[in-house]
Short mmCIF file of N, CA, C and O in Angstrom, two decimals:
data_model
loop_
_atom_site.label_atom_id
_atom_site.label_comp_id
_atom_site.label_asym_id
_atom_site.label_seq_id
_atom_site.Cartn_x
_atom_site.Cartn_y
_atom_site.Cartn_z
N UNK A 1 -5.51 -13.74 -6.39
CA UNK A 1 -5.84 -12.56 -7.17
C UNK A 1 -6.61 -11.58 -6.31
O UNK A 1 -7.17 -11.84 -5.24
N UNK A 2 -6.56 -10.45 -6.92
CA UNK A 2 -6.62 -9.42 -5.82
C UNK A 2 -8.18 -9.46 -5.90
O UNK A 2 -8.72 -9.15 -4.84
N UNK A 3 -8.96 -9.77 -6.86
CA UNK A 3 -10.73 -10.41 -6.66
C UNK A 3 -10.80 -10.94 -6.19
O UNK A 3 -11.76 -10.70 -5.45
N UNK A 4 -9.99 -12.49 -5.81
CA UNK A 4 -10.44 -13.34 -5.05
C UNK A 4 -10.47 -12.86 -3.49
O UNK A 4 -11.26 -13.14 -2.59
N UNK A 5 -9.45 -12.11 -3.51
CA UNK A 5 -9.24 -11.52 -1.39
C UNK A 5 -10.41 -10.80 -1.45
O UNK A 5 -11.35 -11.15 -0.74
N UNK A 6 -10.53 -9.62 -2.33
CA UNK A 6 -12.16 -9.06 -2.00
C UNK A 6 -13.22 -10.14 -1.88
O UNK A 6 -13.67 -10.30 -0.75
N UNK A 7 -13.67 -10.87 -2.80
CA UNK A 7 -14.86 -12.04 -2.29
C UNK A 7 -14.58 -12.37 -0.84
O UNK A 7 -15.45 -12.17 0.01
N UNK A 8 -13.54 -12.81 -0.56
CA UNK A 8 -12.85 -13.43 0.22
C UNK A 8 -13.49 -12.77 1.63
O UNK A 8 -14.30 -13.33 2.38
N UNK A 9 -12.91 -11.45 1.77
CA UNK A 9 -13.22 -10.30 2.50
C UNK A 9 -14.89 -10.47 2.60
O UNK A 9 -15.35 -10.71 3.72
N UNK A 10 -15.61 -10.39 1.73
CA UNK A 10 -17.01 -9.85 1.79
C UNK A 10 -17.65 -11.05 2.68
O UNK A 10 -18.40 -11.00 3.66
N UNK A 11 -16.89 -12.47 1.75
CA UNK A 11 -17.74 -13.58 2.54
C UNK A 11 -17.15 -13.41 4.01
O UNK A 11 -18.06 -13.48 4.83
N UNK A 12 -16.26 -13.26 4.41
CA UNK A 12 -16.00 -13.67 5.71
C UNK A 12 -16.39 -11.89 6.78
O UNK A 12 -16.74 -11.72 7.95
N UNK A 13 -16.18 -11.14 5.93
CA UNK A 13 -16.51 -9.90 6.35
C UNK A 13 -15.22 -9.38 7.83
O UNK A 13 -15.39 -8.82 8.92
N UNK A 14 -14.04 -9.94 7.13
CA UNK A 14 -12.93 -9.46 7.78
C UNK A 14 -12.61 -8.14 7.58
O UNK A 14 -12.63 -7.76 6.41
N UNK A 15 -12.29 -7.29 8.52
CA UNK A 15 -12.14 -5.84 8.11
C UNK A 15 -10.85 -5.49 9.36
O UNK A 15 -11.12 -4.92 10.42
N UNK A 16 -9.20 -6.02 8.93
CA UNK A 16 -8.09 -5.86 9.97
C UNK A 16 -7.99 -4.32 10.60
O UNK A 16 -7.61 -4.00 11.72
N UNK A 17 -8.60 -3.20 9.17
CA UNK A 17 -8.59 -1.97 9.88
C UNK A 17 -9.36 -1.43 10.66
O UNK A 17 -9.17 -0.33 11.16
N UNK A 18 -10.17 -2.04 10.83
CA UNK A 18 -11.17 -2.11 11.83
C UNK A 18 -10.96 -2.44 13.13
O UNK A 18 -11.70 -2.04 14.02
N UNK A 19 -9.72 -3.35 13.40
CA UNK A 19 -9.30 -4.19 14.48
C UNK A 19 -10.28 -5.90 14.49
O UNK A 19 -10.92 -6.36 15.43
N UNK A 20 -10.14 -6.31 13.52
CA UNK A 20 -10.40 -7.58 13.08
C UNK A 20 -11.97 -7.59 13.53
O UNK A 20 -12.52 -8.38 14.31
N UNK A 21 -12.50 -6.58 12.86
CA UNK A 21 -14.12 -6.82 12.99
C UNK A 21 -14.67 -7.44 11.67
O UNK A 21 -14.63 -6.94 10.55
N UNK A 22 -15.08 -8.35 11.97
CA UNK A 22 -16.09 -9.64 11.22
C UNK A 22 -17.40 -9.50 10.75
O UNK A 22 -18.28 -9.98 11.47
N UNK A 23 -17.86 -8.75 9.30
CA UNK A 23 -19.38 -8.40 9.13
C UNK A 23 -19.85 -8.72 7.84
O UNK A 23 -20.06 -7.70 7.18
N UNK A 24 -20.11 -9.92 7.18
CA UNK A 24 -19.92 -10.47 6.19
C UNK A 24 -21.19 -9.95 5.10
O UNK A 24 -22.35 -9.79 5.47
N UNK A 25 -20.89 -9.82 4.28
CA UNK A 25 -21.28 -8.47 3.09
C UNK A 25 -21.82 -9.67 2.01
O UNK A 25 -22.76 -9.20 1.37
N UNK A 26 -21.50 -11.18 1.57
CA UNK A 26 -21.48 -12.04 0.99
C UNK A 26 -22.16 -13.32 1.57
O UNK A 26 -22.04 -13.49 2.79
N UNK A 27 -22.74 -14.11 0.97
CA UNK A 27 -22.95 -15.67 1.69
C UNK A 27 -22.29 -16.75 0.20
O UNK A 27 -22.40 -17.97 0.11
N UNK A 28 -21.76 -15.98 -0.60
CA UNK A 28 -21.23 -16.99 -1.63
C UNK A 28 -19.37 -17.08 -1.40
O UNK A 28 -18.59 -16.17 -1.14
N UNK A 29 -19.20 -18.06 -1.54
CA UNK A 29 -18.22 -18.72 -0.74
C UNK A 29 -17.01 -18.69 -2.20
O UNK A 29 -17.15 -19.24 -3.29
N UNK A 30 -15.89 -17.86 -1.71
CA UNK A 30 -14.71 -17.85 -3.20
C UNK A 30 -14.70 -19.06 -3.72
O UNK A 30 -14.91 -20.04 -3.01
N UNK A 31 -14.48 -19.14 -4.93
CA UNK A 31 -13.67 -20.12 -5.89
C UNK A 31 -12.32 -20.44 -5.44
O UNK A 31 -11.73 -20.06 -4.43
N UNK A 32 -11.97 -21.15 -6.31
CA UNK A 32 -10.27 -21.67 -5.41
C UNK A 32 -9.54 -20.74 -5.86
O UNK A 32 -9.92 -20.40 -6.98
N UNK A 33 -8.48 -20.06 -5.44
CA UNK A 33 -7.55 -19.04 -5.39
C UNK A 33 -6.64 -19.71 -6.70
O UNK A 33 -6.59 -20.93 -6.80
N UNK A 34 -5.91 -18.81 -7.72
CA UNK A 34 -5.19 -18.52 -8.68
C UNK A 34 -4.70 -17.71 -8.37
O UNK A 34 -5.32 -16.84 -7.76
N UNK A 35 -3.16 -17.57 -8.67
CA UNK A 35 -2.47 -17.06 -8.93
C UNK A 35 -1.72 -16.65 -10.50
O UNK A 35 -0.92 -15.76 -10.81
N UNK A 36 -2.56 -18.04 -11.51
CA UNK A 36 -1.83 -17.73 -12.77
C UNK A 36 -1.35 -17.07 -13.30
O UNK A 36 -0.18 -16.93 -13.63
N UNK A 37 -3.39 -15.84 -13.66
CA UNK A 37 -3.25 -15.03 -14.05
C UNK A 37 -1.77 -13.56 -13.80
O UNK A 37 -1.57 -12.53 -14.45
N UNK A 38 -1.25 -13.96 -12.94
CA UNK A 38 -0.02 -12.84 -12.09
C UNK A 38 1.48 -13.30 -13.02
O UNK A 38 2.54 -12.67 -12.98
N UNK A 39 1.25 -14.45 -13.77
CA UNK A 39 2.75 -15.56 -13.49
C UNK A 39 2.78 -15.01 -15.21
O UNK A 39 1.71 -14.99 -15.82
N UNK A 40 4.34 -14.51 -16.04
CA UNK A 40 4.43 -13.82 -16.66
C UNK A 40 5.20 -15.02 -17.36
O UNK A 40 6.31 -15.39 -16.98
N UNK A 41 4.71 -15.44 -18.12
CA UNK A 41 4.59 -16.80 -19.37
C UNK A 41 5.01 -16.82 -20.70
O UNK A 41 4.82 -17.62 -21.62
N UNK A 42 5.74 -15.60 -20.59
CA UNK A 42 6.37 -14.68 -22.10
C UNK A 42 7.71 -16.15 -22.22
O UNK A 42 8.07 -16.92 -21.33
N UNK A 43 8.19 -16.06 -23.84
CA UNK A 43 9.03 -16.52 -24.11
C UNK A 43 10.30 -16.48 -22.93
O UNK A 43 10.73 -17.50 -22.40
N UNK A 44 10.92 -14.85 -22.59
CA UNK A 44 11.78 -14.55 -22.10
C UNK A 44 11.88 -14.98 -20.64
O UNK A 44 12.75 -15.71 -20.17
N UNK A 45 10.69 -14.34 -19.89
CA UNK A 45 10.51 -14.94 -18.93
C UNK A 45 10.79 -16.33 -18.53
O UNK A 45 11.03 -16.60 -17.35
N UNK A 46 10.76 -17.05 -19.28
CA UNK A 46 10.60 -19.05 -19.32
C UNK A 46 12.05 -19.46 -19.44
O UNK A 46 12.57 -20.30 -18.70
N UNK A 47 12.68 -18.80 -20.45
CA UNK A 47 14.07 -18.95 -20.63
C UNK A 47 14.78 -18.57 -19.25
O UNK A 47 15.97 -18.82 -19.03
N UNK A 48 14.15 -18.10 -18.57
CA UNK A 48 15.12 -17.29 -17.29
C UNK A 48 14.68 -18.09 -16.17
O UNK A 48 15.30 -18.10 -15.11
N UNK A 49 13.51 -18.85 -16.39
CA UNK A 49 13.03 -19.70 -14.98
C UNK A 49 14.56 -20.46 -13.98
O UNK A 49 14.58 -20.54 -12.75
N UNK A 50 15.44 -20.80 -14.70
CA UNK A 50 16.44 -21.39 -13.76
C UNK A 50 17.45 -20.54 -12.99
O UNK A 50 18.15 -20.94 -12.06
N UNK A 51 17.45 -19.36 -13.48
CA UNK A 51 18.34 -18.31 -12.93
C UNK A 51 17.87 -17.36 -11.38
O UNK A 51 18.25 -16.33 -10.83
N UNK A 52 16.82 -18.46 -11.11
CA UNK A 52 15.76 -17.36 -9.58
C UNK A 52 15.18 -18.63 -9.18
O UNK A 52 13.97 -18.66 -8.92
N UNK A 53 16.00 -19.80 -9.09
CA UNK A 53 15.21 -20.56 -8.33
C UNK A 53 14.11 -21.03 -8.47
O UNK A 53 13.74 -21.24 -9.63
N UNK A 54 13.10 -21.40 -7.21
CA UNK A 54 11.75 -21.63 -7.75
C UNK A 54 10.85 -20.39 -7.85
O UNK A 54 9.62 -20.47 -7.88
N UNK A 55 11.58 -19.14 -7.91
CA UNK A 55 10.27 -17.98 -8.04
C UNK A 55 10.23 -18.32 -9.11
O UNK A 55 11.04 -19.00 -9.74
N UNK A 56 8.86 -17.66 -9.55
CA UNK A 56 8.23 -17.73 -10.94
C UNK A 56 8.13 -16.27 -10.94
O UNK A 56 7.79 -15.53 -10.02
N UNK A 57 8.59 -15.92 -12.47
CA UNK A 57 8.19 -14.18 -12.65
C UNK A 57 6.94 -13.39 -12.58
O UNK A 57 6.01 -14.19 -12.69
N UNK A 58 6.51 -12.23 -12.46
CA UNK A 58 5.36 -12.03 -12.32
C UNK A 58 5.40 -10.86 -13.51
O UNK A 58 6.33 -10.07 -13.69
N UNK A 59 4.30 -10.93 -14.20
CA UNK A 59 3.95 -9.83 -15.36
C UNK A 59 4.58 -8.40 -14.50
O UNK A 59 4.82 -8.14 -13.32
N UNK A 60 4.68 -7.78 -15.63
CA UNK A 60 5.40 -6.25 -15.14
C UNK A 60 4.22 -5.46 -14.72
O UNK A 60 4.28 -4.94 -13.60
N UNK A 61 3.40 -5.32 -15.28
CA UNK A 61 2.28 -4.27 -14.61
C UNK A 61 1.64 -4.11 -14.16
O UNK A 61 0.96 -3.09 -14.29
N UNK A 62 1.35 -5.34 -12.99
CA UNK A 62 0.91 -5.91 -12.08
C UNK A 62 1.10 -4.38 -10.96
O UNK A 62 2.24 -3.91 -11.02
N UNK A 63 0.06 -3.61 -9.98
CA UNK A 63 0.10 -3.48 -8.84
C UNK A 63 -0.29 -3.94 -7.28
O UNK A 63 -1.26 -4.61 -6.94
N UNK A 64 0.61 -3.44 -6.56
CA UNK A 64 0.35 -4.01 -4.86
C UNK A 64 -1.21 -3.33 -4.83
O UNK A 64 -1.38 -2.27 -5.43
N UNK A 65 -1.93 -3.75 -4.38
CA UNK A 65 -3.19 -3.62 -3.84
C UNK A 65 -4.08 -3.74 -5.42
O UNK A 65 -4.85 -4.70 -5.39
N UNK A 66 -4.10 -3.14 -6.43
CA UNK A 66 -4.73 -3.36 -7.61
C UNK A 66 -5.28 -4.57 -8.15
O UNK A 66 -6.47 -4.86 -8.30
N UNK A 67 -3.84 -5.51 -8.51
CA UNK A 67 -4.02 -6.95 -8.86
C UNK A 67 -3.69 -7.80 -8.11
O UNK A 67 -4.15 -8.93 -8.33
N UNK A 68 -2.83 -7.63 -7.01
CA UNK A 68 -2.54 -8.41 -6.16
C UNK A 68 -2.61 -8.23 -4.46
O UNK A 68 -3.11 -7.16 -4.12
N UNK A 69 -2.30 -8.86 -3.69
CA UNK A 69 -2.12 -8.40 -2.02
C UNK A 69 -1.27 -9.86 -1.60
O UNK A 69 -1.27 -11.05 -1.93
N UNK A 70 -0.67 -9.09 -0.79
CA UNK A 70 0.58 -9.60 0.05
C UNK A 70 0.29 -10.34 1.29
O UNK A 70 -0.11 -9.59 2.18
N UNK A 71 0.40 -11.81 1.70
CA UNK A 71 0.39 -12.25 2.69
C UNK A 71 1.06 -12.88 3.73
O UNK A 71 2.23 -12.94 3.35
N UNK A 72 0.98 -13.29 4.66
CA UNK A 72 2.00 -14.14 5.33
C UNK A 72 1.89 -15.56 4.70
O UNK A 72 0.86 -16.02 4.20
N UNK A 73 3.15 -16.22 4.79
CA UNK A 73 2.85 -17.83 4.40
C UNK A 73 1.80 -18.54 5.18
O UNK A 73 1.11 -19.41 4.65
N UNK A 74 1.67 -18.21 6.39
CA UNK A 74 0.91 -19.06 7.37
C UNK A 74 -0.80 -18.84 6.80
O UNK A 74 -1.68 -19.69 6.70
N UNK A 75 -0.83 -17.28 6.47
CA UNK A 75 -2.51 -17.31 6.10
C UNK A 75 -2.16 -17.88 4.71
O UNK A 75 -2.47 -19.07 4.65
N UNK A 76 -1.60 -17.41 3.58
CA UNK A 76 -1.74 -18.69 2.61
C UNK A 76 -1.61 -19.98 2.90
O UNK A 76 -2.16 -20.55 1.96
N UNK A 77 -1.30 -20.60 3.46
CA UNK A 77 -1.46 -22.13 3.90
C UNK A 77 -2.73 -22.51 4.54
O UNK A 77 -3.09 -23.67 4.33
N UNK A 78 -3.25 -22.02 5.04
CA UNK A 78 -4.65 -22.06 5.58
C UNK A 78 -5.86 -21.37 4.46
O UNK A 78 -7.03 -21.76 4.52
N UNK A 79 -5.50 -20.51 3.64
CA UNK A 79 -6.52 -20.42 2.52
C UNK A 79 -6.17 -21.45 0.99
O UNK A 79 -7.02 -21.79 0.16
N UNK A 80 -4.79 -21.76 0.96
CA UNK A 80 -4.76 -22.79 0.42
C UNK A 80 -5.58 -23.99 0.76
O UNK A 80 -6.61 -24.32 0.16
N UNK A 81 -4.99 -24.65 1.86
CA UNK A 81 -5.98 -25.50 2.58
C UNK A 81 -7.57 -25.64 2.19
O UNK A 81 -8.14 -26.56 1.61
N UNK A 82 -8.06 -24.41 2.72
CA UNK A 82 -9.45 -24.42 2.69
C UNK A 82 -10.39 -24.47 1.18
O UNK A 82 -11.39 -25.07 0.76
N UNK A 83 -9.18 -23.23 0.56
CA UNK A 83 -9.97 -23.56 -1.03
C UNK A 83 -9.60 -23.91 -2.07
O UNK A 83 -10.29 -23.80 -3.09
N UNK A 84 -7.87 -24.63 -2.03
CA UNK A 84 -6.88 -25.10 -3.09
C UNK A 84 -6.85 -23.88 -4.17
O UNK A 84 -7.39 -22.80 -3.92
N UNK A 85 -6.24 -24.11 -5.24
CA UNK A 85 -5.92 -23.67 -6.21
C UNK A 85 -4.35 -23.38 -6.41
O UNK A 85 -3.77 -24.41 -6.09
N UNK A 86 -3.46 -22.42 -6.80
CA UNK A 86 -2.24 -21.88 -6.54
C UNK A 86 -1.89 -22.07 -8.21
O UNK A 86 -2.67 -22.40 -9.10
N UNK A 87 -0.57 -21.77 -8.30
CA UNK A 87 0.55 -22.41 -7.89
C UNK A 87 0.63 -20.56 -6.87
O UNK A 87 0.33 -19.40 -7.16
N UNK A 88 1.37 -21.45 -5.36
CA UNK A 88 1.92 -20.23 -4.52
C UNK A 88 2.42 -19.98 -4.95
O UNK A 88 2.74 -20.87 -5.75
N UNK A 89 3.50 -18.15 -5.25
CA UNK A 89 4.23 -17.66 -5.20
C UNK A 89 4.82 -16.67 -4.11
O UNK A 89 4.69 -15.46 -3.91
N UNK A 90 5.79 -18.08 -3.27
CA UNK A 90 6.28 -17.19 -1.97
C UNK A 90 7.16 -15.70 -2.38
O UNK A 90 7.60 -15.40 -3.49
N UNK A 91 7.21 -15.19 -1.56
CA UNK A 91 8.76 -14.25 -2.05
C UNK A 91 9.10 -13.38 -0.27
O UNK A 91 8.45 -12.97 0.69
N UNK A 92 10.44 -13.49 -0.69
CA UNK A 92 11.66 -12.62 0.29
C UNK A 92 11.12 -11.58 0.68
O UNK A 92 10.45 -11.07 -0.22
N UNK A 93 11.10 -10.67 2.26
CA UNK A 93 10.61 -9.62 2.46
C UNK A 93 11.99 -8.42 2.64
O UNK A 93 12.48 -8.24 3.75
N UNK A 94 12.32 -7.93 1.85
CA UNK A 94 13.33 -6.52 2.13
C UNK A 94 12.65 -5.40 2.02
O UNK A 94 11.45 -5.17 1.92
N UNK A 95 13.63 -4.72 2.06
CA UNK A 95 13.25 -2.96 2.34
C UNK A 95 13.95 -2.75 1.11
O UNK A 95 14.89 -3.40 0.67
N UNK A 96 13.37 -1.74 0.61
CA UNK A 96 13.14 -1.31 -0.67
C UNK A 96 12.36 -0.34 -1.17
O UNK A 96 11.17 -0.23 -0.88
N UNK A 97 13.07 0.53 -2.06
CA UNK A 97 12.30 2.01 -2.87
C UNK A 97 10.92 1.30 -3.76
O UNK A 97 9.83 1.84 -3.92
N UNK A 98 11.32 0.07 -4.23
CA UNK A 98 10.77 -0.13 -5.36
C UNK A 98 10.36 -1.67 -5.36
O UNK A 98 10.71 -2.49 -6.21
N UNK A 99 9.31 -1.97 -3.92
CA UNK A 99 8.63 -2.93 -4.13
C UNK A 99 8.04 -3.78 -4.81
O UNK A 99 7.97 -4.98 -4.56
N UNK A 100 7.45 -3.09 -5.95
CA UNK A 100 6.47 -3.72 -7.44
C UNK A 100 7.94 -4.38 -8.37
O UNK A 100 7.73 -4.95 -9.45
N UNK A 101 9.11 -4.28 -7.95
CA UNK A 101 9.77 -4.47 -9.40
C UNK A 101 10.67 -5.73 -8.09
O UNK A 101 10.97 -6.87 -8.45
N UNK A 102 10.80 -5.48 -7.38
CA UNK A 102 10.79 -6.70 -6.21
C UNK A 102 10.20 -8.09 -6.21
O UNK A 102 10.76 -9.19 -6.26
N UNK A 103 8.63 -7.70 -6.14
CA UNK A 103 7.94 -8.86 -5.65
C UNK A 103 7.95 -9.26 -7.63
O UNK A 103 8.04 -10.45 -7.95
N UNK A 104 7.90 -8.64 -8.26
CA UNK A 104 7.82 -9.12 -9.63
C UNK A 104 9.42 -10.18 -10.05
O UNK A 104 9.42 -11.07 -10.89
N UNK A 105 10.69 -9.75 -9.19
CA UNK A 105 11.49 -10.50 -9.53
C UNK A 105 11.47 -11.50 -8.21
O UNK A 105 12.55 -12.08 -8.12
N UNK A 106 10.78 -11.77 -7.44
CA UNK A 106 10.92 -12.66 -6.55
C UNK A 106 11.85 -12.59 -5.30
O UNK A 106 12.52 -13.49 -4.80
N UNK A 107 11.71 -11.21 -4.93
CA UNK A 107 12.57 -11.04 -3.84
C UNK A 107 11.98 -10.72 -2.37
O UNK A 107 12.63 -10.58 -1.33
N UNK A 108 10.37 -10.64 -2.60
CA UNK A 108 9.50 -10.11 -1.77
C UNK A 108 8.90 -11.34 -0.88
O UNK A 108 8.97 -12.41 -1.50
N UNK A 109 8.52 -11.42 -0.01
CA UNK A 109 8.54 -12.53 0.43
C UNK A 109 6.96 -12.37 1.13
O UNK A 109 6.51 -11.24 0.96
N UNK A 110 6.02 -13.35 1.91
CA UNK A 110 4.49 -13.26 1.78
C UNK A 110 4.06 -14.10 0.30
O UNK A 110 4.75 -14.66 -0.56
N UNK A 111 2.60 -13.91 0.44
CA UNK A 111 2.31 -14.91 -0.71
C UNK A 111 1.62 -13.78 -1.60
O UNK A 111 1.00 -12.80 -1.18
N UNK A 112 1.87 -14.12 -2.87
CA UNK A 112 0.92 -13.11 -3.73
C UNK A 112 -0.35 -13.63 -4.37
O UNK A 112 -0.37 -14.81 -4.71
N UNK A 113 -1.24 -12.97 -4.52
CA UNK A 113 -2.84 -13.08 -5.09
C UNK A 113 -2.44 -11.59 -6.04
O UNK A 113 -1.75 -10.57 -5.94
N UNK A 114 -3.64 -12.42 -7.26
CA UNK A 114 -3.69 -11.38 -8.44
C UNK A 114 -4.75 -11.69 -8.93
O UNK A 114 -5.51 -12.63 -8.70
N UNK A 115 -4.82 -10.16 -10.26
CA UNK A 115 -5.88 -10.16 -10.63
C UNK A 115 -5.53 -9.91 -12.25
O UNK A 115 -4.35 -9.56 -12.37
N UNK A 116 -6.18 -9.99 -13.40
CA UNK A 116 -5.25 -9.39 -14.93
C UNK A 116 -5.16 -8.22 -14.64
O UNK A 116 -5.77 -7.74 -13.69
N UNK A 117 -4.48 -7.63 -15.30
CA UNK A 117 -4.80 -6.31 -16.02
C UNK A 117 -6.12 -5.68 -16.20
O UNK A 117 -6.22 -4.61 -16.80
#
């Protein structure tokens, strides 16, 4: 969830736009990462789970940077690791007008973190 990467951020005080400068803003250490809250649990949705594989759908009004952020598998496997939680939701990386309606049908690939509404 897109709270948890900010904690995340503060404790470790990673800043990539910076050029990976390290200045930690936090000494309280995240909770285990969820993704639930992102995973769209509607009747319809559930009925459709077999038609996409193992993606799981993601609520519709979910935004990139808002409620969620995009990672490589390799850093989710290593923040998995470190603080459990999940369930991951990998997804496919294409090019595309319309990213948000992408990573929501499971075509986006990186790991997603979210946050509610």
């Amino acid at each position: 969830e897109k709270s948890w990467w900010d904690d995340w951020v503060a404790y470790t005080g990673w800043k990539a736009a910076e050029g990976n400068v390290f200045n930690p803003t936090s000494l309280k250490r995240p909770r285990e990462l969820s993704t639930e809250r992102l995973i769209d649990r509607s009747v319809e949705a559930i009925s459709m789970s077999g038609t996409r594989g193992s993606y799981e759908l993601m609520k519709r009004k979910l935004s990139l940077g808002k409620h969620y952020v995009l990672v490589p598998p390799g850093v989710w496997n290593v923040l998995y690791e470190m603080y459990g939680g999940g369930p991951p939701l990998p997804r496919m990386v294409l090019p595309s007008e319309s990213k948000e309606e992408i990573v929501r049908n499971g075509t986006q690939k990186g790991i997603i973190s979210a946050d509610d509404e």
